PDB file of C-alpha atoms and ligand atoms in Angstrom:
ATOM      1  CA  UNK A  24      82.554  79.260 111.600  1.00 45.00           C
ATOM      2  CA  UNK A  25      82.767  82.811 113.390  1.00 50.00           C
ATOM      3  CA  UNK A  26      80.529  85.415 111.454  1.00 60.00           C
ATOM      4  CA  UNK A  27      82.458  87.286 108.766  1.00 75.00           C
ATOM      5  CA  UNK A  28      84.241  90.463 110.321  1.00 88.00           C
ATOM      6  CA  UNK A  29      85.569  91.942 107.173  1.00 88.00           C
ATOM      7  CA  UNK A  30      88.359  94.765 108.215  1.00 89.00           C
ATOM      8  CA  UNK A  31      86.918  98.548 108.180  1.00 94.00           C
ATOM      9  CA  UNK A  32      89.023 101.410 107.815  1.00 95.00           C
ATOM     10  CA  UNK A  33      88.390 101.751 111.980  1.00 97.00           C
ATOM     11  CA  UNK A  34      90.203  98.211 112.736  1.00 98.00           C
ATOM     12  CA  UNK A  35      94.006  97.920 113.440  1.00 98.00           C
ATOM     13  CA  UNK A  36      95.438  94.795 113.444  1.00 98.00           C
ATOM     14  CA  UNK A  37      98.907  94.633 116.210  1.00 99.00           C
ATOM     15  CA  UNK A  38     101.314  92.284 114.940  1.00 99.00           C
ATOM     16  CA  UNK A  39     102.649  90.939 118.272  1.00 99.00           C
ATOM     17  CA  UNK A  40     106.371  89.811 118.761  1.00 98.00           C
ATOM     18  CA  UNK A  41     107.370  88.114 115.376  1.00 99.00           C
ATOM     19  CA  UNK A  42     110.769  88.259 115.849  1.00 98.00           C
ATOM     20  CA  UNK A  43     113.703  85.617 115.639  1.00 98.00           C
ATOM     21  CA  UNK A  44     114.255  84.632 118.954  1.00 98.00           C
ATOM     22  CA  UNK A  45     110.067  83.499 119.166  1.00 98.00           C
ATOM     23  CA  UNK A  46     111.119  81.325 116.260  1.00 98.00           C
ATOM     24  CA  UNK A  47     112.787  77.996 115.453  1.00 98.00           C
ATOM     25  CA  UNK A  48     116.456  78.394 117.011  1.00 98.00           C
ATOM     26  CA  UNK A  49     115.718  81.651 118.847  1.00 98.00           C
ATOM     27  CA  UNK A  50     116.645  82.057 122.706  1.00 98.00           C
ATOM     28  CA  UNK A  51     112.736  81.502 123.901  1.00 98.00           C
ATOM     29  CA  UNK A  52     111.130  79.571 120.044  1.00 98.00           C
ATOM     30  CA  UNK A  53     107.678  79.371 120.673  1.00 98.00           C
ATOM     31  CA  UNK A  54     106.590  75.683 119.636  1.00 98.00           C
ATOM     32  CA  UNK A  55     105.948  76.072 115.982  1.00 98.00           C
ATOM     33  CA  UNK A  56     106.316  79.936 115.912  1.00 98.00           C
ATOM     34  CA  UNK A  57     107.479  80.206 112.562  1.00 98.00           C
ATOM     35  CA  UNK A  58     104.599  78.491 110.829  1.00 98.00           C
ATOM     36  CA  UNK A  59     102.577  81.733 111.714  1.00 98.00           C
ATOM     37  CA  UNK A  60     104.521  83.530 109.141  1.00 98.00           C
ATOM     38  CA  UNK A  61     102.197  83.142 105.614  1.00 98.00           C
ATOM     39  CA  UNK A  62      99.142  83.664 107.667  1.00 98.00           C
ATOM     40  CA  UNK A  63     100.264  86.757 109.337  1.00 98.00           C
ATOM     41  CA  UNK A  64     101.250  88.238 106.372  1.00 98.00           C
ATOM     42  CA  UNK A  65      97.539  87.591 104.742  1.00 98.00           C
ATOM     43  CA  UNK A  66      96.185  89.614 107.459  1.00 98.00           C
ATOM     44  CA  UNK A  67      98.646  92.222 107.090  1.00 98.00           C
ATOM     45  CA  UNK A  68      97.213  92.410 103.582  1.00 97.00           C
ATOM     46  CA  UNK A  69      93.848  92.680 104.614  1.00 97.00           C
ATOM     47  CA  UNK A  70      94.260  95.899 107.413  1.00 98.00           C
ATOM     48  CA  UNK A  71      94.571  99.458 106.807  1.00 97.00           C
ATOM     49  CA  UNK A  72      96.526 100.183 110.167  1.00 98.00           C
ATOM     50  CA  UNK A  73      98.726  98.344 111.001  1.00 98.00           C
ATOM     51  CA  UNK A  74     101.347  97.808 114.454  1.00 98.00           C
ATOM     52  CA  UNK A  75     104.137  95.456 114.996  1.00 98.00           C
ATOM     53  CA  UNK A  76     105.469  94.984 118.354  1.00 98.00           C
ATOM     54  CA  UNK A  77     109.246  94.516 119.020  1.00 98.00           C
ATOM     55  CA  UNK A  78     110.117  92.545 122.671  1.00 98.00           C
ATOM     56  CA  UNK A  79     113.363  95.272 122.891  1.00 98.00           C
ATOM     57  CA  UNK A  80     115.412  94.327 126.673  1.00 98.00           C
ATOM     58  CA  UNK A  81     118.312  96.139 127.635  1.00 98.00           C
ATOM     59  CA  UNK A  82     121.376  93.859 128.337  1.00 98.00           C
ATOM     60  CA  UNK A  83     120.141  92.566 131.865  1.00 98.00           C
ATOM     61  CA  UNK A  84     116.787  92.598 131.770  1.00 98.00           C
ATOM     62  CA  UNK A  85     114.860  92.266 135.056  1.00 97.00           C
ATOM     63  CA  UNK A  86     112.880  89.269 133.315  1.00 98.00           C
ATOM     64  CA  UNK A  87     116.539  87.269 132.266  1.00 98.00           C
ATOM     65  CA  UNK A  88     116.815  84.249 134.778  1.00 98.00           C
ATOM     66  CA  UNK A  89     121.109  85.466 134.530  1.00 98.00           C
ATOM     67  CA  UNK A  90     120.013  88.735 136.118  1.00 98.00           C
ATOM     68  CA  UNK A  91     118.800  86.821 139.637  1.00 97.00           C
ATOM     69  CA  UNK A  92     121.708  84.859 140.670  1.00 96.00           C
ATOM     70  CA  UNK A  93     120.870  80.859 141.386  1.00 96.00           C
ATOM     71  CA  UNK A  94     117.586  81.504 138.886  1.00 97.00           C
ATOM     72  CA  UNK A  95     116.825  79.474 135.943  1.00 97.00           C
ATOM     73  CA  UNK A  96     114.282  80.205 133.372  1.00 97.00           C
ATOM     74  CA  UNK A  97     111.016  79.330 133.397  1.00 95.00           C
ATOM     75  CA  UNK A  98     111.230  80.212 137.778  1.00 95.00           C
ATOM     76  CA  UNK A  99     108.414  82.431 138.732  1.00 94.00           C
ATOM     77  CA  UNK A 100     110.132  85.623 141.008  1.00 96.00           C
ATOM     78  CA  UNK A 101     108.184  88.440 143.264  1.00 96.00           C
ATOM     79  CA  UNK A 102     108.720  91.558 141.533  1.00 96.00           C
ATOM     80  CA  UNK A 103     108.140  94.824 143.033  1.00 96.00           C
ATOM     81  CA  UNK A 104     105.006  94.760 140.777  1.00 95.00           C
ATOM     82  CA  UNK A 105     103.761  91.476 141.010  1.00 95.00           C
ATOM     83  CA  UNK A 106     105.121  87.683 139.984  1.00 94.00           C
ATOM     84  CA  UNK A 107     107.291  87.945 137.408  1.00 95.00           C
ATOM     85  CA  UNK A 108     108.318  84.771 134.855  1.00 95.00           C
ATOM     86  CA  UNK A 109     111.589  84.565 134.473  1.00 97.00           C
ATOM     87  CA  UNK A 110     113.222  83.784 130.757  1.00 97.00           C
ATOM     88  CA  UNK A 111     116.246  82.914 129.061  1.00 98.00           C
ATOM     89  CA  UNK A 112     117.590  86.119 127.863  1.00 98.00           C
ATOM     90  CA  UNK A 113     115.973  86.671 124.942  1.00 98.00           C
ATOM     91  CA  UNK A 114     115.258  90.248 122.414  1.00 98.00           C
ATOM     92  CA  UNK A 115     118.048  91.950 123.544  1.00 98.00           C
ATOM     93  CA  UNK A 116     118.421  95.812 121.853  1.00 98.00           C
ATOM     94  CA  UNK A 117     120.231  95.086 118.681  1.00 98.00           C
ATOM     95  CA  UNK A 118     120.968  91.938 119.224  1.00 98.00           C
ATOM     96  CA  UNK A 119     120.253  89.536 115.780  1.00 98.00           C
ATOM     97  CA  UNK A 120     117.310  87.806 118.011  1.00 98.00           C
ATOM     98  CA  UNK A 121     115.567  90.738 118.234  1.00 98.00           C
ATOM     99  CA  UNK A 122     114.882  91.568 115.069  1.00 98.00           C
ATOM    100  CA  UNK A 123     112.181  91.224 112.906  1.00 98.00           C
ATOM    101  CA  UNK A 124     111.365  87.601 111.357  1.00 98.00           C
ATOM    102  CA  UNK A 125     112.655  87.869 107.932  1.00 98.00           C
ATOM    103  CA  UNK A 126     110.101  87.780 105.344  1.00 98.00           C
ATOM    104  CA  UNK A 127     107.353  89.557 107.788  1.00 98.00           C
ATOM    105  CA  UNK A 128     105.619  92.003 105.541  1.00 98.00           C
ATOM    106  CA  UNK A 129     106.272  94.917 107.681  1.00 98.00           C
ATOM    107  CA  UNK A 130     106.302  97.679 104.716  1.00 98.00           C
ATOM    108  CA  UNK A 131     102.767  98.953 105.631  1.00 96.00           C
ATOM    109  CA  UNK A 132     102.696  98.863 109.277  1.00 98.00           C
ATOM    110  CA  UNK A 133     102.385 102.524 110.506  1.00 98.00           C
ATOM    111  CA  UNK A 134     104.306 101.642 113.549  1.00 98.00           C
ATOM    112  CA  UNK A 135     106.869  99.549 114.956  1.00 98.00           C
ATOM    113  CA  UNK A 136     106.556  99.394 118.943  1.00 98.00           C
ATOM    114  CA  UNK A 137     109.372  98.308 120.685  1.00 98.00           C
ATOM    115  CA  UNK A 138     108.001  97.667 124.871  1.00 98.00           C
ATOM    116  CA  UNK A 139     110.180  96.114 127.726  1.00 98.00           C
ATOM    117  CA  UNK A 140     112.730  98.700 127.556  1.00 98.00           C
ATOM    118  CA  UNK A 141     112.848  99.526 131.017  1.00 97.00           C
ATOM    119  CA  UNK A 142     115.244  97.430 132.578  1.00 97.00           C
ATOM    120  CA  UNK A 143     113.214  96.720 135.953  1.00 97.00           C
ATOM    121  CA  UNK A 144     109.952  96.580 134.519  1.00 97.00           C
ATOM    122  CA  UNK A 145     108.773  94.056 131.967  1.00 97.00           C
ATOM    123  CA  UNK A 146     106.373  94.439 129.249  1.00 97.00           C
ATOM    124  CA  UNK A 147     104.197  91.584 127.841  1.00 98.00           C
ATOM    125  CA  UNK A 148     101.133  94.245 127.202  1.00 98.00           C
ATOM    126  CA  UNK A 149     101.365  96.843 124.091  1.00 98.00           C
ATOM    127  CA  UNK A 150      99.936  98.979 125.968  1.00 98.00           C
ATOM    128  CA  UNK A 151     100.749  99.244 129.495  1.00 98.00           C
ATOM    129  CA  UNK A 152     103.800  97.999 131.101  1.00 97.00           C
ATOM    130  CA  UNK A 153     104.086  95.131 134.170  1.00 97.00           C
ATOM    131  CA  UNK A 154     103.874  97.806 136.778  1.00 95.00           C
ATOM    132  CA  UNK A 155     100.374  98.882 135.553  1.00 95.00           C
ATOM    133  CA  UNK A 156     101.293 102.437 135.431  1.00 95.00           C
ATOM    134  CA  UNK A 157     103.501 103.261 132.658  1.00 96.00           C
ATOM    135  CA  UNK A 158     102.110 103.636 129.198  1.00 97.00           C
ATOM    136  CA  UNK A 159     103.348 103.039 125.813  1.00 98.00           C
ATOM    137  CA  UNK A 160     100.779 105.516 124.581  1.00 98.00           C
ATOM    138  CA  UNK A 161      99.425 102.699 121.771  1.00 98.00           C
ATOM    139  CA  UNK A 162      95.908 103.296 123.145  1.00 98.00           C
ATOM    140  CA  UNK A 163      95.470 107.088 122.960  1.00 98.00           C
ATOM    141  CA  UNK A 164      97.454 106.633 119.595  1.00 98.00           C
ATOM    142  CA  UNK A 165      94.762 104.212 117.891  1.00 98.00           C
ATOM    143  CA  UNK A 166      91.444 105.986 119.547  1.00 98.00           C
ATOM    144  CA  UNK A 167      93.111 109.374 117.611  1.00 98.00           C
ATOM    145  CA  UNK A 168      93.132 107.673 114.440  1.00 98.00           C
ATOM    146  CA  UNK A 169      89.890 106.249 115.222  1.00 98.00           C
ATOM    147  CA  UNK A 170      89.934 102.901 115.303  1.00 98.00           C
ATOM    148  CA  UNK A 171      87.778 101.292 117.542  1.00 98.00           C
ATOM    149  CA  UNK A 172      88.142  97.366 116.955  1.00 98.00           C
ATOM    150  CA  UNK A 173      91.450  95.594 117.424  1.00 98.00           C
ATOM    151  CA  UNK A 174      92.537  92.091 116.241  1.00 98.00           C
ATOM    152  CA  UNK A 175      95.994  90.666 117.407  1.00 98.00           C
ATOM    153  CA  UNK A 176      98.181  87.802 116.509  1.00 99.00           C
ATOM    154  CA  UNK A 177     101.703  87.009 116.626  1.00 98.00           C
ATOM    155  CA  UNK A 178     103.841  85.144 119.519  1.00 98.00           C
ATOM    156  CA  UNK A 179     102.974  84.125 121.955  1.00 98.00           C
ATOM    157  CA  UNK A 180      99.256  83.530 122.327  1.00 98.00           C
ATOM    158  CA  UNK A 181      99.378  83.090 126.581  1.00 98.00           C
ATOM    159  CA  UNK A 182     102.025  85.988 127.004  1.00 97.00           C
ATOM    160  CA  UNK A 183     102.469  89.056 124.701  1.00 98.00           C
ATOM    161  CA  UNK A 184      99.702  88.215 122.762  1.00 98.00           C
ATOM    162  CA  UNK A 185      97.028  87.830 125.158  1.00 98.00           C
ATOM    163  CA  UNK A 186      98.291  90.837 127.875  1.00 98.00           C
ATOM    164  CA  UNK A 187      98.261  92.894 124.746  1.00 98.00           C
ATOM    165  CA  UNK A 188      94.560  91.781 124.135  1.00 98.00           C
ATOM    166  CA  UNK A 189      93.407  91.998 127.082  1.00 98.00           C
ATOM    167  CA  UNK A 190      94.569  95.661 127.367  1.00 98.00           C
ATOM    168  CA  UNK A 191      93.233  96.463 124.411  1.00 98.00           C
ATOM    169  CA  UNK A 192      90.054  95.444 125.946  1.00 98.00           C
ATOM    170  CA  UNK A 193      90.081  97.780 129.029  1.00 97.00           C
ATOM    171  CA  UNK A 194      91.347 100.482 126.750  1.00 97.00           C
ATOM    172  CA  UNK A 195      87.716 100.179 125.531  1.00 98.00           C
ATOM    173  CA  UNK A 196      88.529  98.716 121.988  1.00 98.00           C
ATOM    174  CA  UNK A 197      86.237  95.696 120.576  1.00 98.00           C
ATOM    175  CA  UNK A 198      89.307  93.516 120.497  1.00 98.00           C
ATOM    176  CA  UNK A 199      89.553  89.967 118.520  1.00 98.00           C
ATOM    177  CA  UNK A 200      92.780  87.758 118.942  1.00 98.00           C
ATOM    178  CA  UNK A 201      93.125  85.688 115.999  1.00 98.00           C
ATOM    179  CA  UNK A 202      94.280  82.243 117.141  1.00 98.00           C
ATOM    180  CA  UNK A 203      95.370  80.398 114.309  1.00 98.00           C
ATOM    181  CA  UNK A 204      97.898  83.236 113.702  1.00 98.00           C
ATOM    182  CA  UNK A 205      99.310  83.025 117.141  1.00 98.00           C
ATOM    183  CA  UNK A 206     101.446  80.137 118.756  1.00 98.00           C
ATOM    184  CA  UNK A 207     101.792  79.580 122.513  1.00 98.00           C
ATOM    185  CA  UNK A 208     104.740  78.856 125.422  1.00 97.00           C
ATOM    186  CA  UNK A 209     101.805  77.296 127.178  1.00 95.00           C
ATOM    187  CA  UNK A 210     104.111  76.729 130.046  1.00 89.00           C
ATOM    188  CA  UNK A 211     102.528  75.558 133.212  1.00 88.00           C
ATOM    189  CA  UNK A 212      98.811  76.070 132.400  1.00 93.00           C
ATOM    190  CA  UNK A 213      99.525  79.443 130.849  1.00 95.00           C
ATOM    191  CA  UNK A 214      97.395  79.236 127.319  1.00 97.00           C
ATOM    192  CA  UNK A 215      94.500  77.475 129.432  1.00 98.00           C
ATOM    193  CA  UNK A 216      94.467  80.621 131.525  1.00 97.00           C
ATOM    194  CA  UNK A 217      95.503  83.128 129.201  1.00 98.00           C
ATOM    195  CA  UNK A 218      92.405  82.230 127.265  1.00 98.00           C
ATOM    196  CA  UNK A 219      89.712  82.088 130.495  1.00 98.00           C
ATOM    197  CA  UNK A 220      91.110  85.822 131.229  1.00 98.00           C
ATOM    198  CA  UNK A 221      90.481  86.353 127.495  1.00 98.00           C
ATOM    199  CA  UNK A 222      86.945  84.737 127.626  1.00 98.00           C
ATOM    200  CA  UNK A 223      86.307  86.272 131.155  1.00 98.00           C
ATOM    201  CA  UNK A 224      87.191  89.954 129.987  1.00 98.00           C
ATOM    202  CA  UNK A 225      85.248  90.059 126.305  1.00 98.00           C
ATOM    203  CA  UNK A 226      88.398  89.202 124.185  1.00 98.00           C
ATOM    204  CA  UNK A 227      87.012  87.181 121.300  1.00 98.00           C
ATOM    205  CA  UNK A 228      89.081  84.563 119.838  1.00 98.00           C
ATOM    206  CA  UNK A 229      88.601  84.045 116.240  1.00 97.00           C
ATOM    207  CA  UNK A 230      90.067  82.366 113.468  1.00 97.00           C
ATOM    208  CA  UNK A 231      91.512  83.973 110.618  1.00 97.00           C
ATOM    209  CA  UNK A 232      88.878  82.712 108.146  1.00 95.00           C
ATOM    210  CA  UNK A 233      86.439  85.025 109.497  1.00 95.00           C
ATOM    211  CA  UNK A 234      88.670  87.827 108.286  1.00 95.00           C
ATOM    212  CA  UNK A 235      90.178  86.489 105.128  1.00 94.00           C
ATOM    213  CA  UNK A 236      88.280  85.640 102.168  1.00 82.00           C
TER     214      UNK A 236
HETATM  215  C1  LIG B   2     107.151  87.135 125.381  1.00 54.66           C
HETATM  216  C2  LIG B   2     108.000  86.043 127.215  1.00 54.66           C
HETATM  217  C3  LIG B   2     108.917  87.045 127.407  1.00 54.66           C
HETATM  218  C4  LIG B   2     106.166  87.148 124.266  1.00 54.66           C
HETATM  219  C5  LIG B   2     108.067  88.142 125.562  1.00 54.66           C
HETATM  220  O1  LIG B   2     106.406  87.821 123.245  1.00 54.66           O
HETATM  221  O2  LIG B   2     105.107  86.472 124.401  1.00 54.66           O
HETATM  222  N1  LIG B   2     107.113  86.095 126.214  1.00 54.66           N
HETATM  223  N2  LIG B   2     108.941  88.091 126.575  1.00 54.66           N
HETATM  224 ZN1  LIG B   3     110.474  89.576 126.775  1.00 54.66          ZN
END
């Protein structure tokens, strides 16, 4: 059993990607996504600040297989910043599978971060988009309000959730991901890898009973 880390006023916890298409009969349903729902809602419970991410694409997202003619999801593409996954299209702006999971106890969060609006440049990461440059301004936003640990769950552990962690981690926050509260893709070796960058770069990975009583 991991030590008990009960949450401080300093710790946020980021609510990563809970949304319908991540779910059972969404466009990209992470295995068993939905069962995440109770649990993630405990921890909501038990955080001060909270932050739930929104996946928000534009209609023809650079990371939709239909944008590359002859691609199909799940092909890997050279972007202008690096490989690049391609996906069904999936959390389009507005669309019904890019809304919230009903019944996610979003009430308290202090912020709702939508990330992958740019329509060239995709956004697993909270914090900083694919092309390593541009911002979403969540970092300088939590060190203001002084919080200096961050935990993370949501969908899906070896994409959003784990580029989100990971950034959290060279923004310089003590960062947790909370793995029974997360579901992966785990498509080609991805959750094996997600979680040796994890390991490799100081992300702890936790379970939730460390947190709740
Ligand atoms: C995600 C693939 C594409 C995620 C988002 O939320 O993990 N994965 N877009
Ligand atoms: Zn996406």
């Amino acid at each position: 059993m991991d030590d008990a880390l009960a949450a401080r006023d300093e710790d946020a916890l980021i609510v990563v990607d809970v949304q319908n298409d991540f779910v059972r009969g969404g466009a990209l349903a992470v295995p068993d996504g939905e069962a995440i729902l109770p649990l993630v809602n405990r921890l909501i419970g038990a955080f001060a600040q909270v932050v739930v991410t929104q996946d928000w694409h534009p209609p023809g997202h650079a990371s939709f297989a239909s944008s590359h003619p002859g691609a199909k999801p799940f092909d890997m593409i050279a972007a202008p910043y690096g490989s690049q996954v391609l996906w069904p299209d999936h959390c389009v702006q507005g669309a019904p599978g890019a809304a919230l999971v009903a019944g996610l106890a979003v009430d308290s969060a202090f912020l709702v971060l939508r990330k992958g609006i740019h329509a060239a440049v995709d956004s697993y990461s909270a914090f900083l988009e694919a092309d390593r440059k541009t911002t979403t301004g969540l970092g300088a936003l939590l060190s203001a309000r002084g919080v200096d640990r961050v935990f993370v769950c949501g969908l899906a552990t070896d994409f959003c959730v784990a580029f989100t962690a990971l950034d959290a981690r060279i923004a310089g926050f003590e960062t947790f991901v909370v793995e029974d509260a997360c579901r992966a893709i785990d498509a080609n070796g991805s959750l094996a890898a997600a979680r040796t960058r994890m390991d490799a770069t100081g992300v702890r990975r936790i379970a939730s009973a460390a947190l709740l009583p």
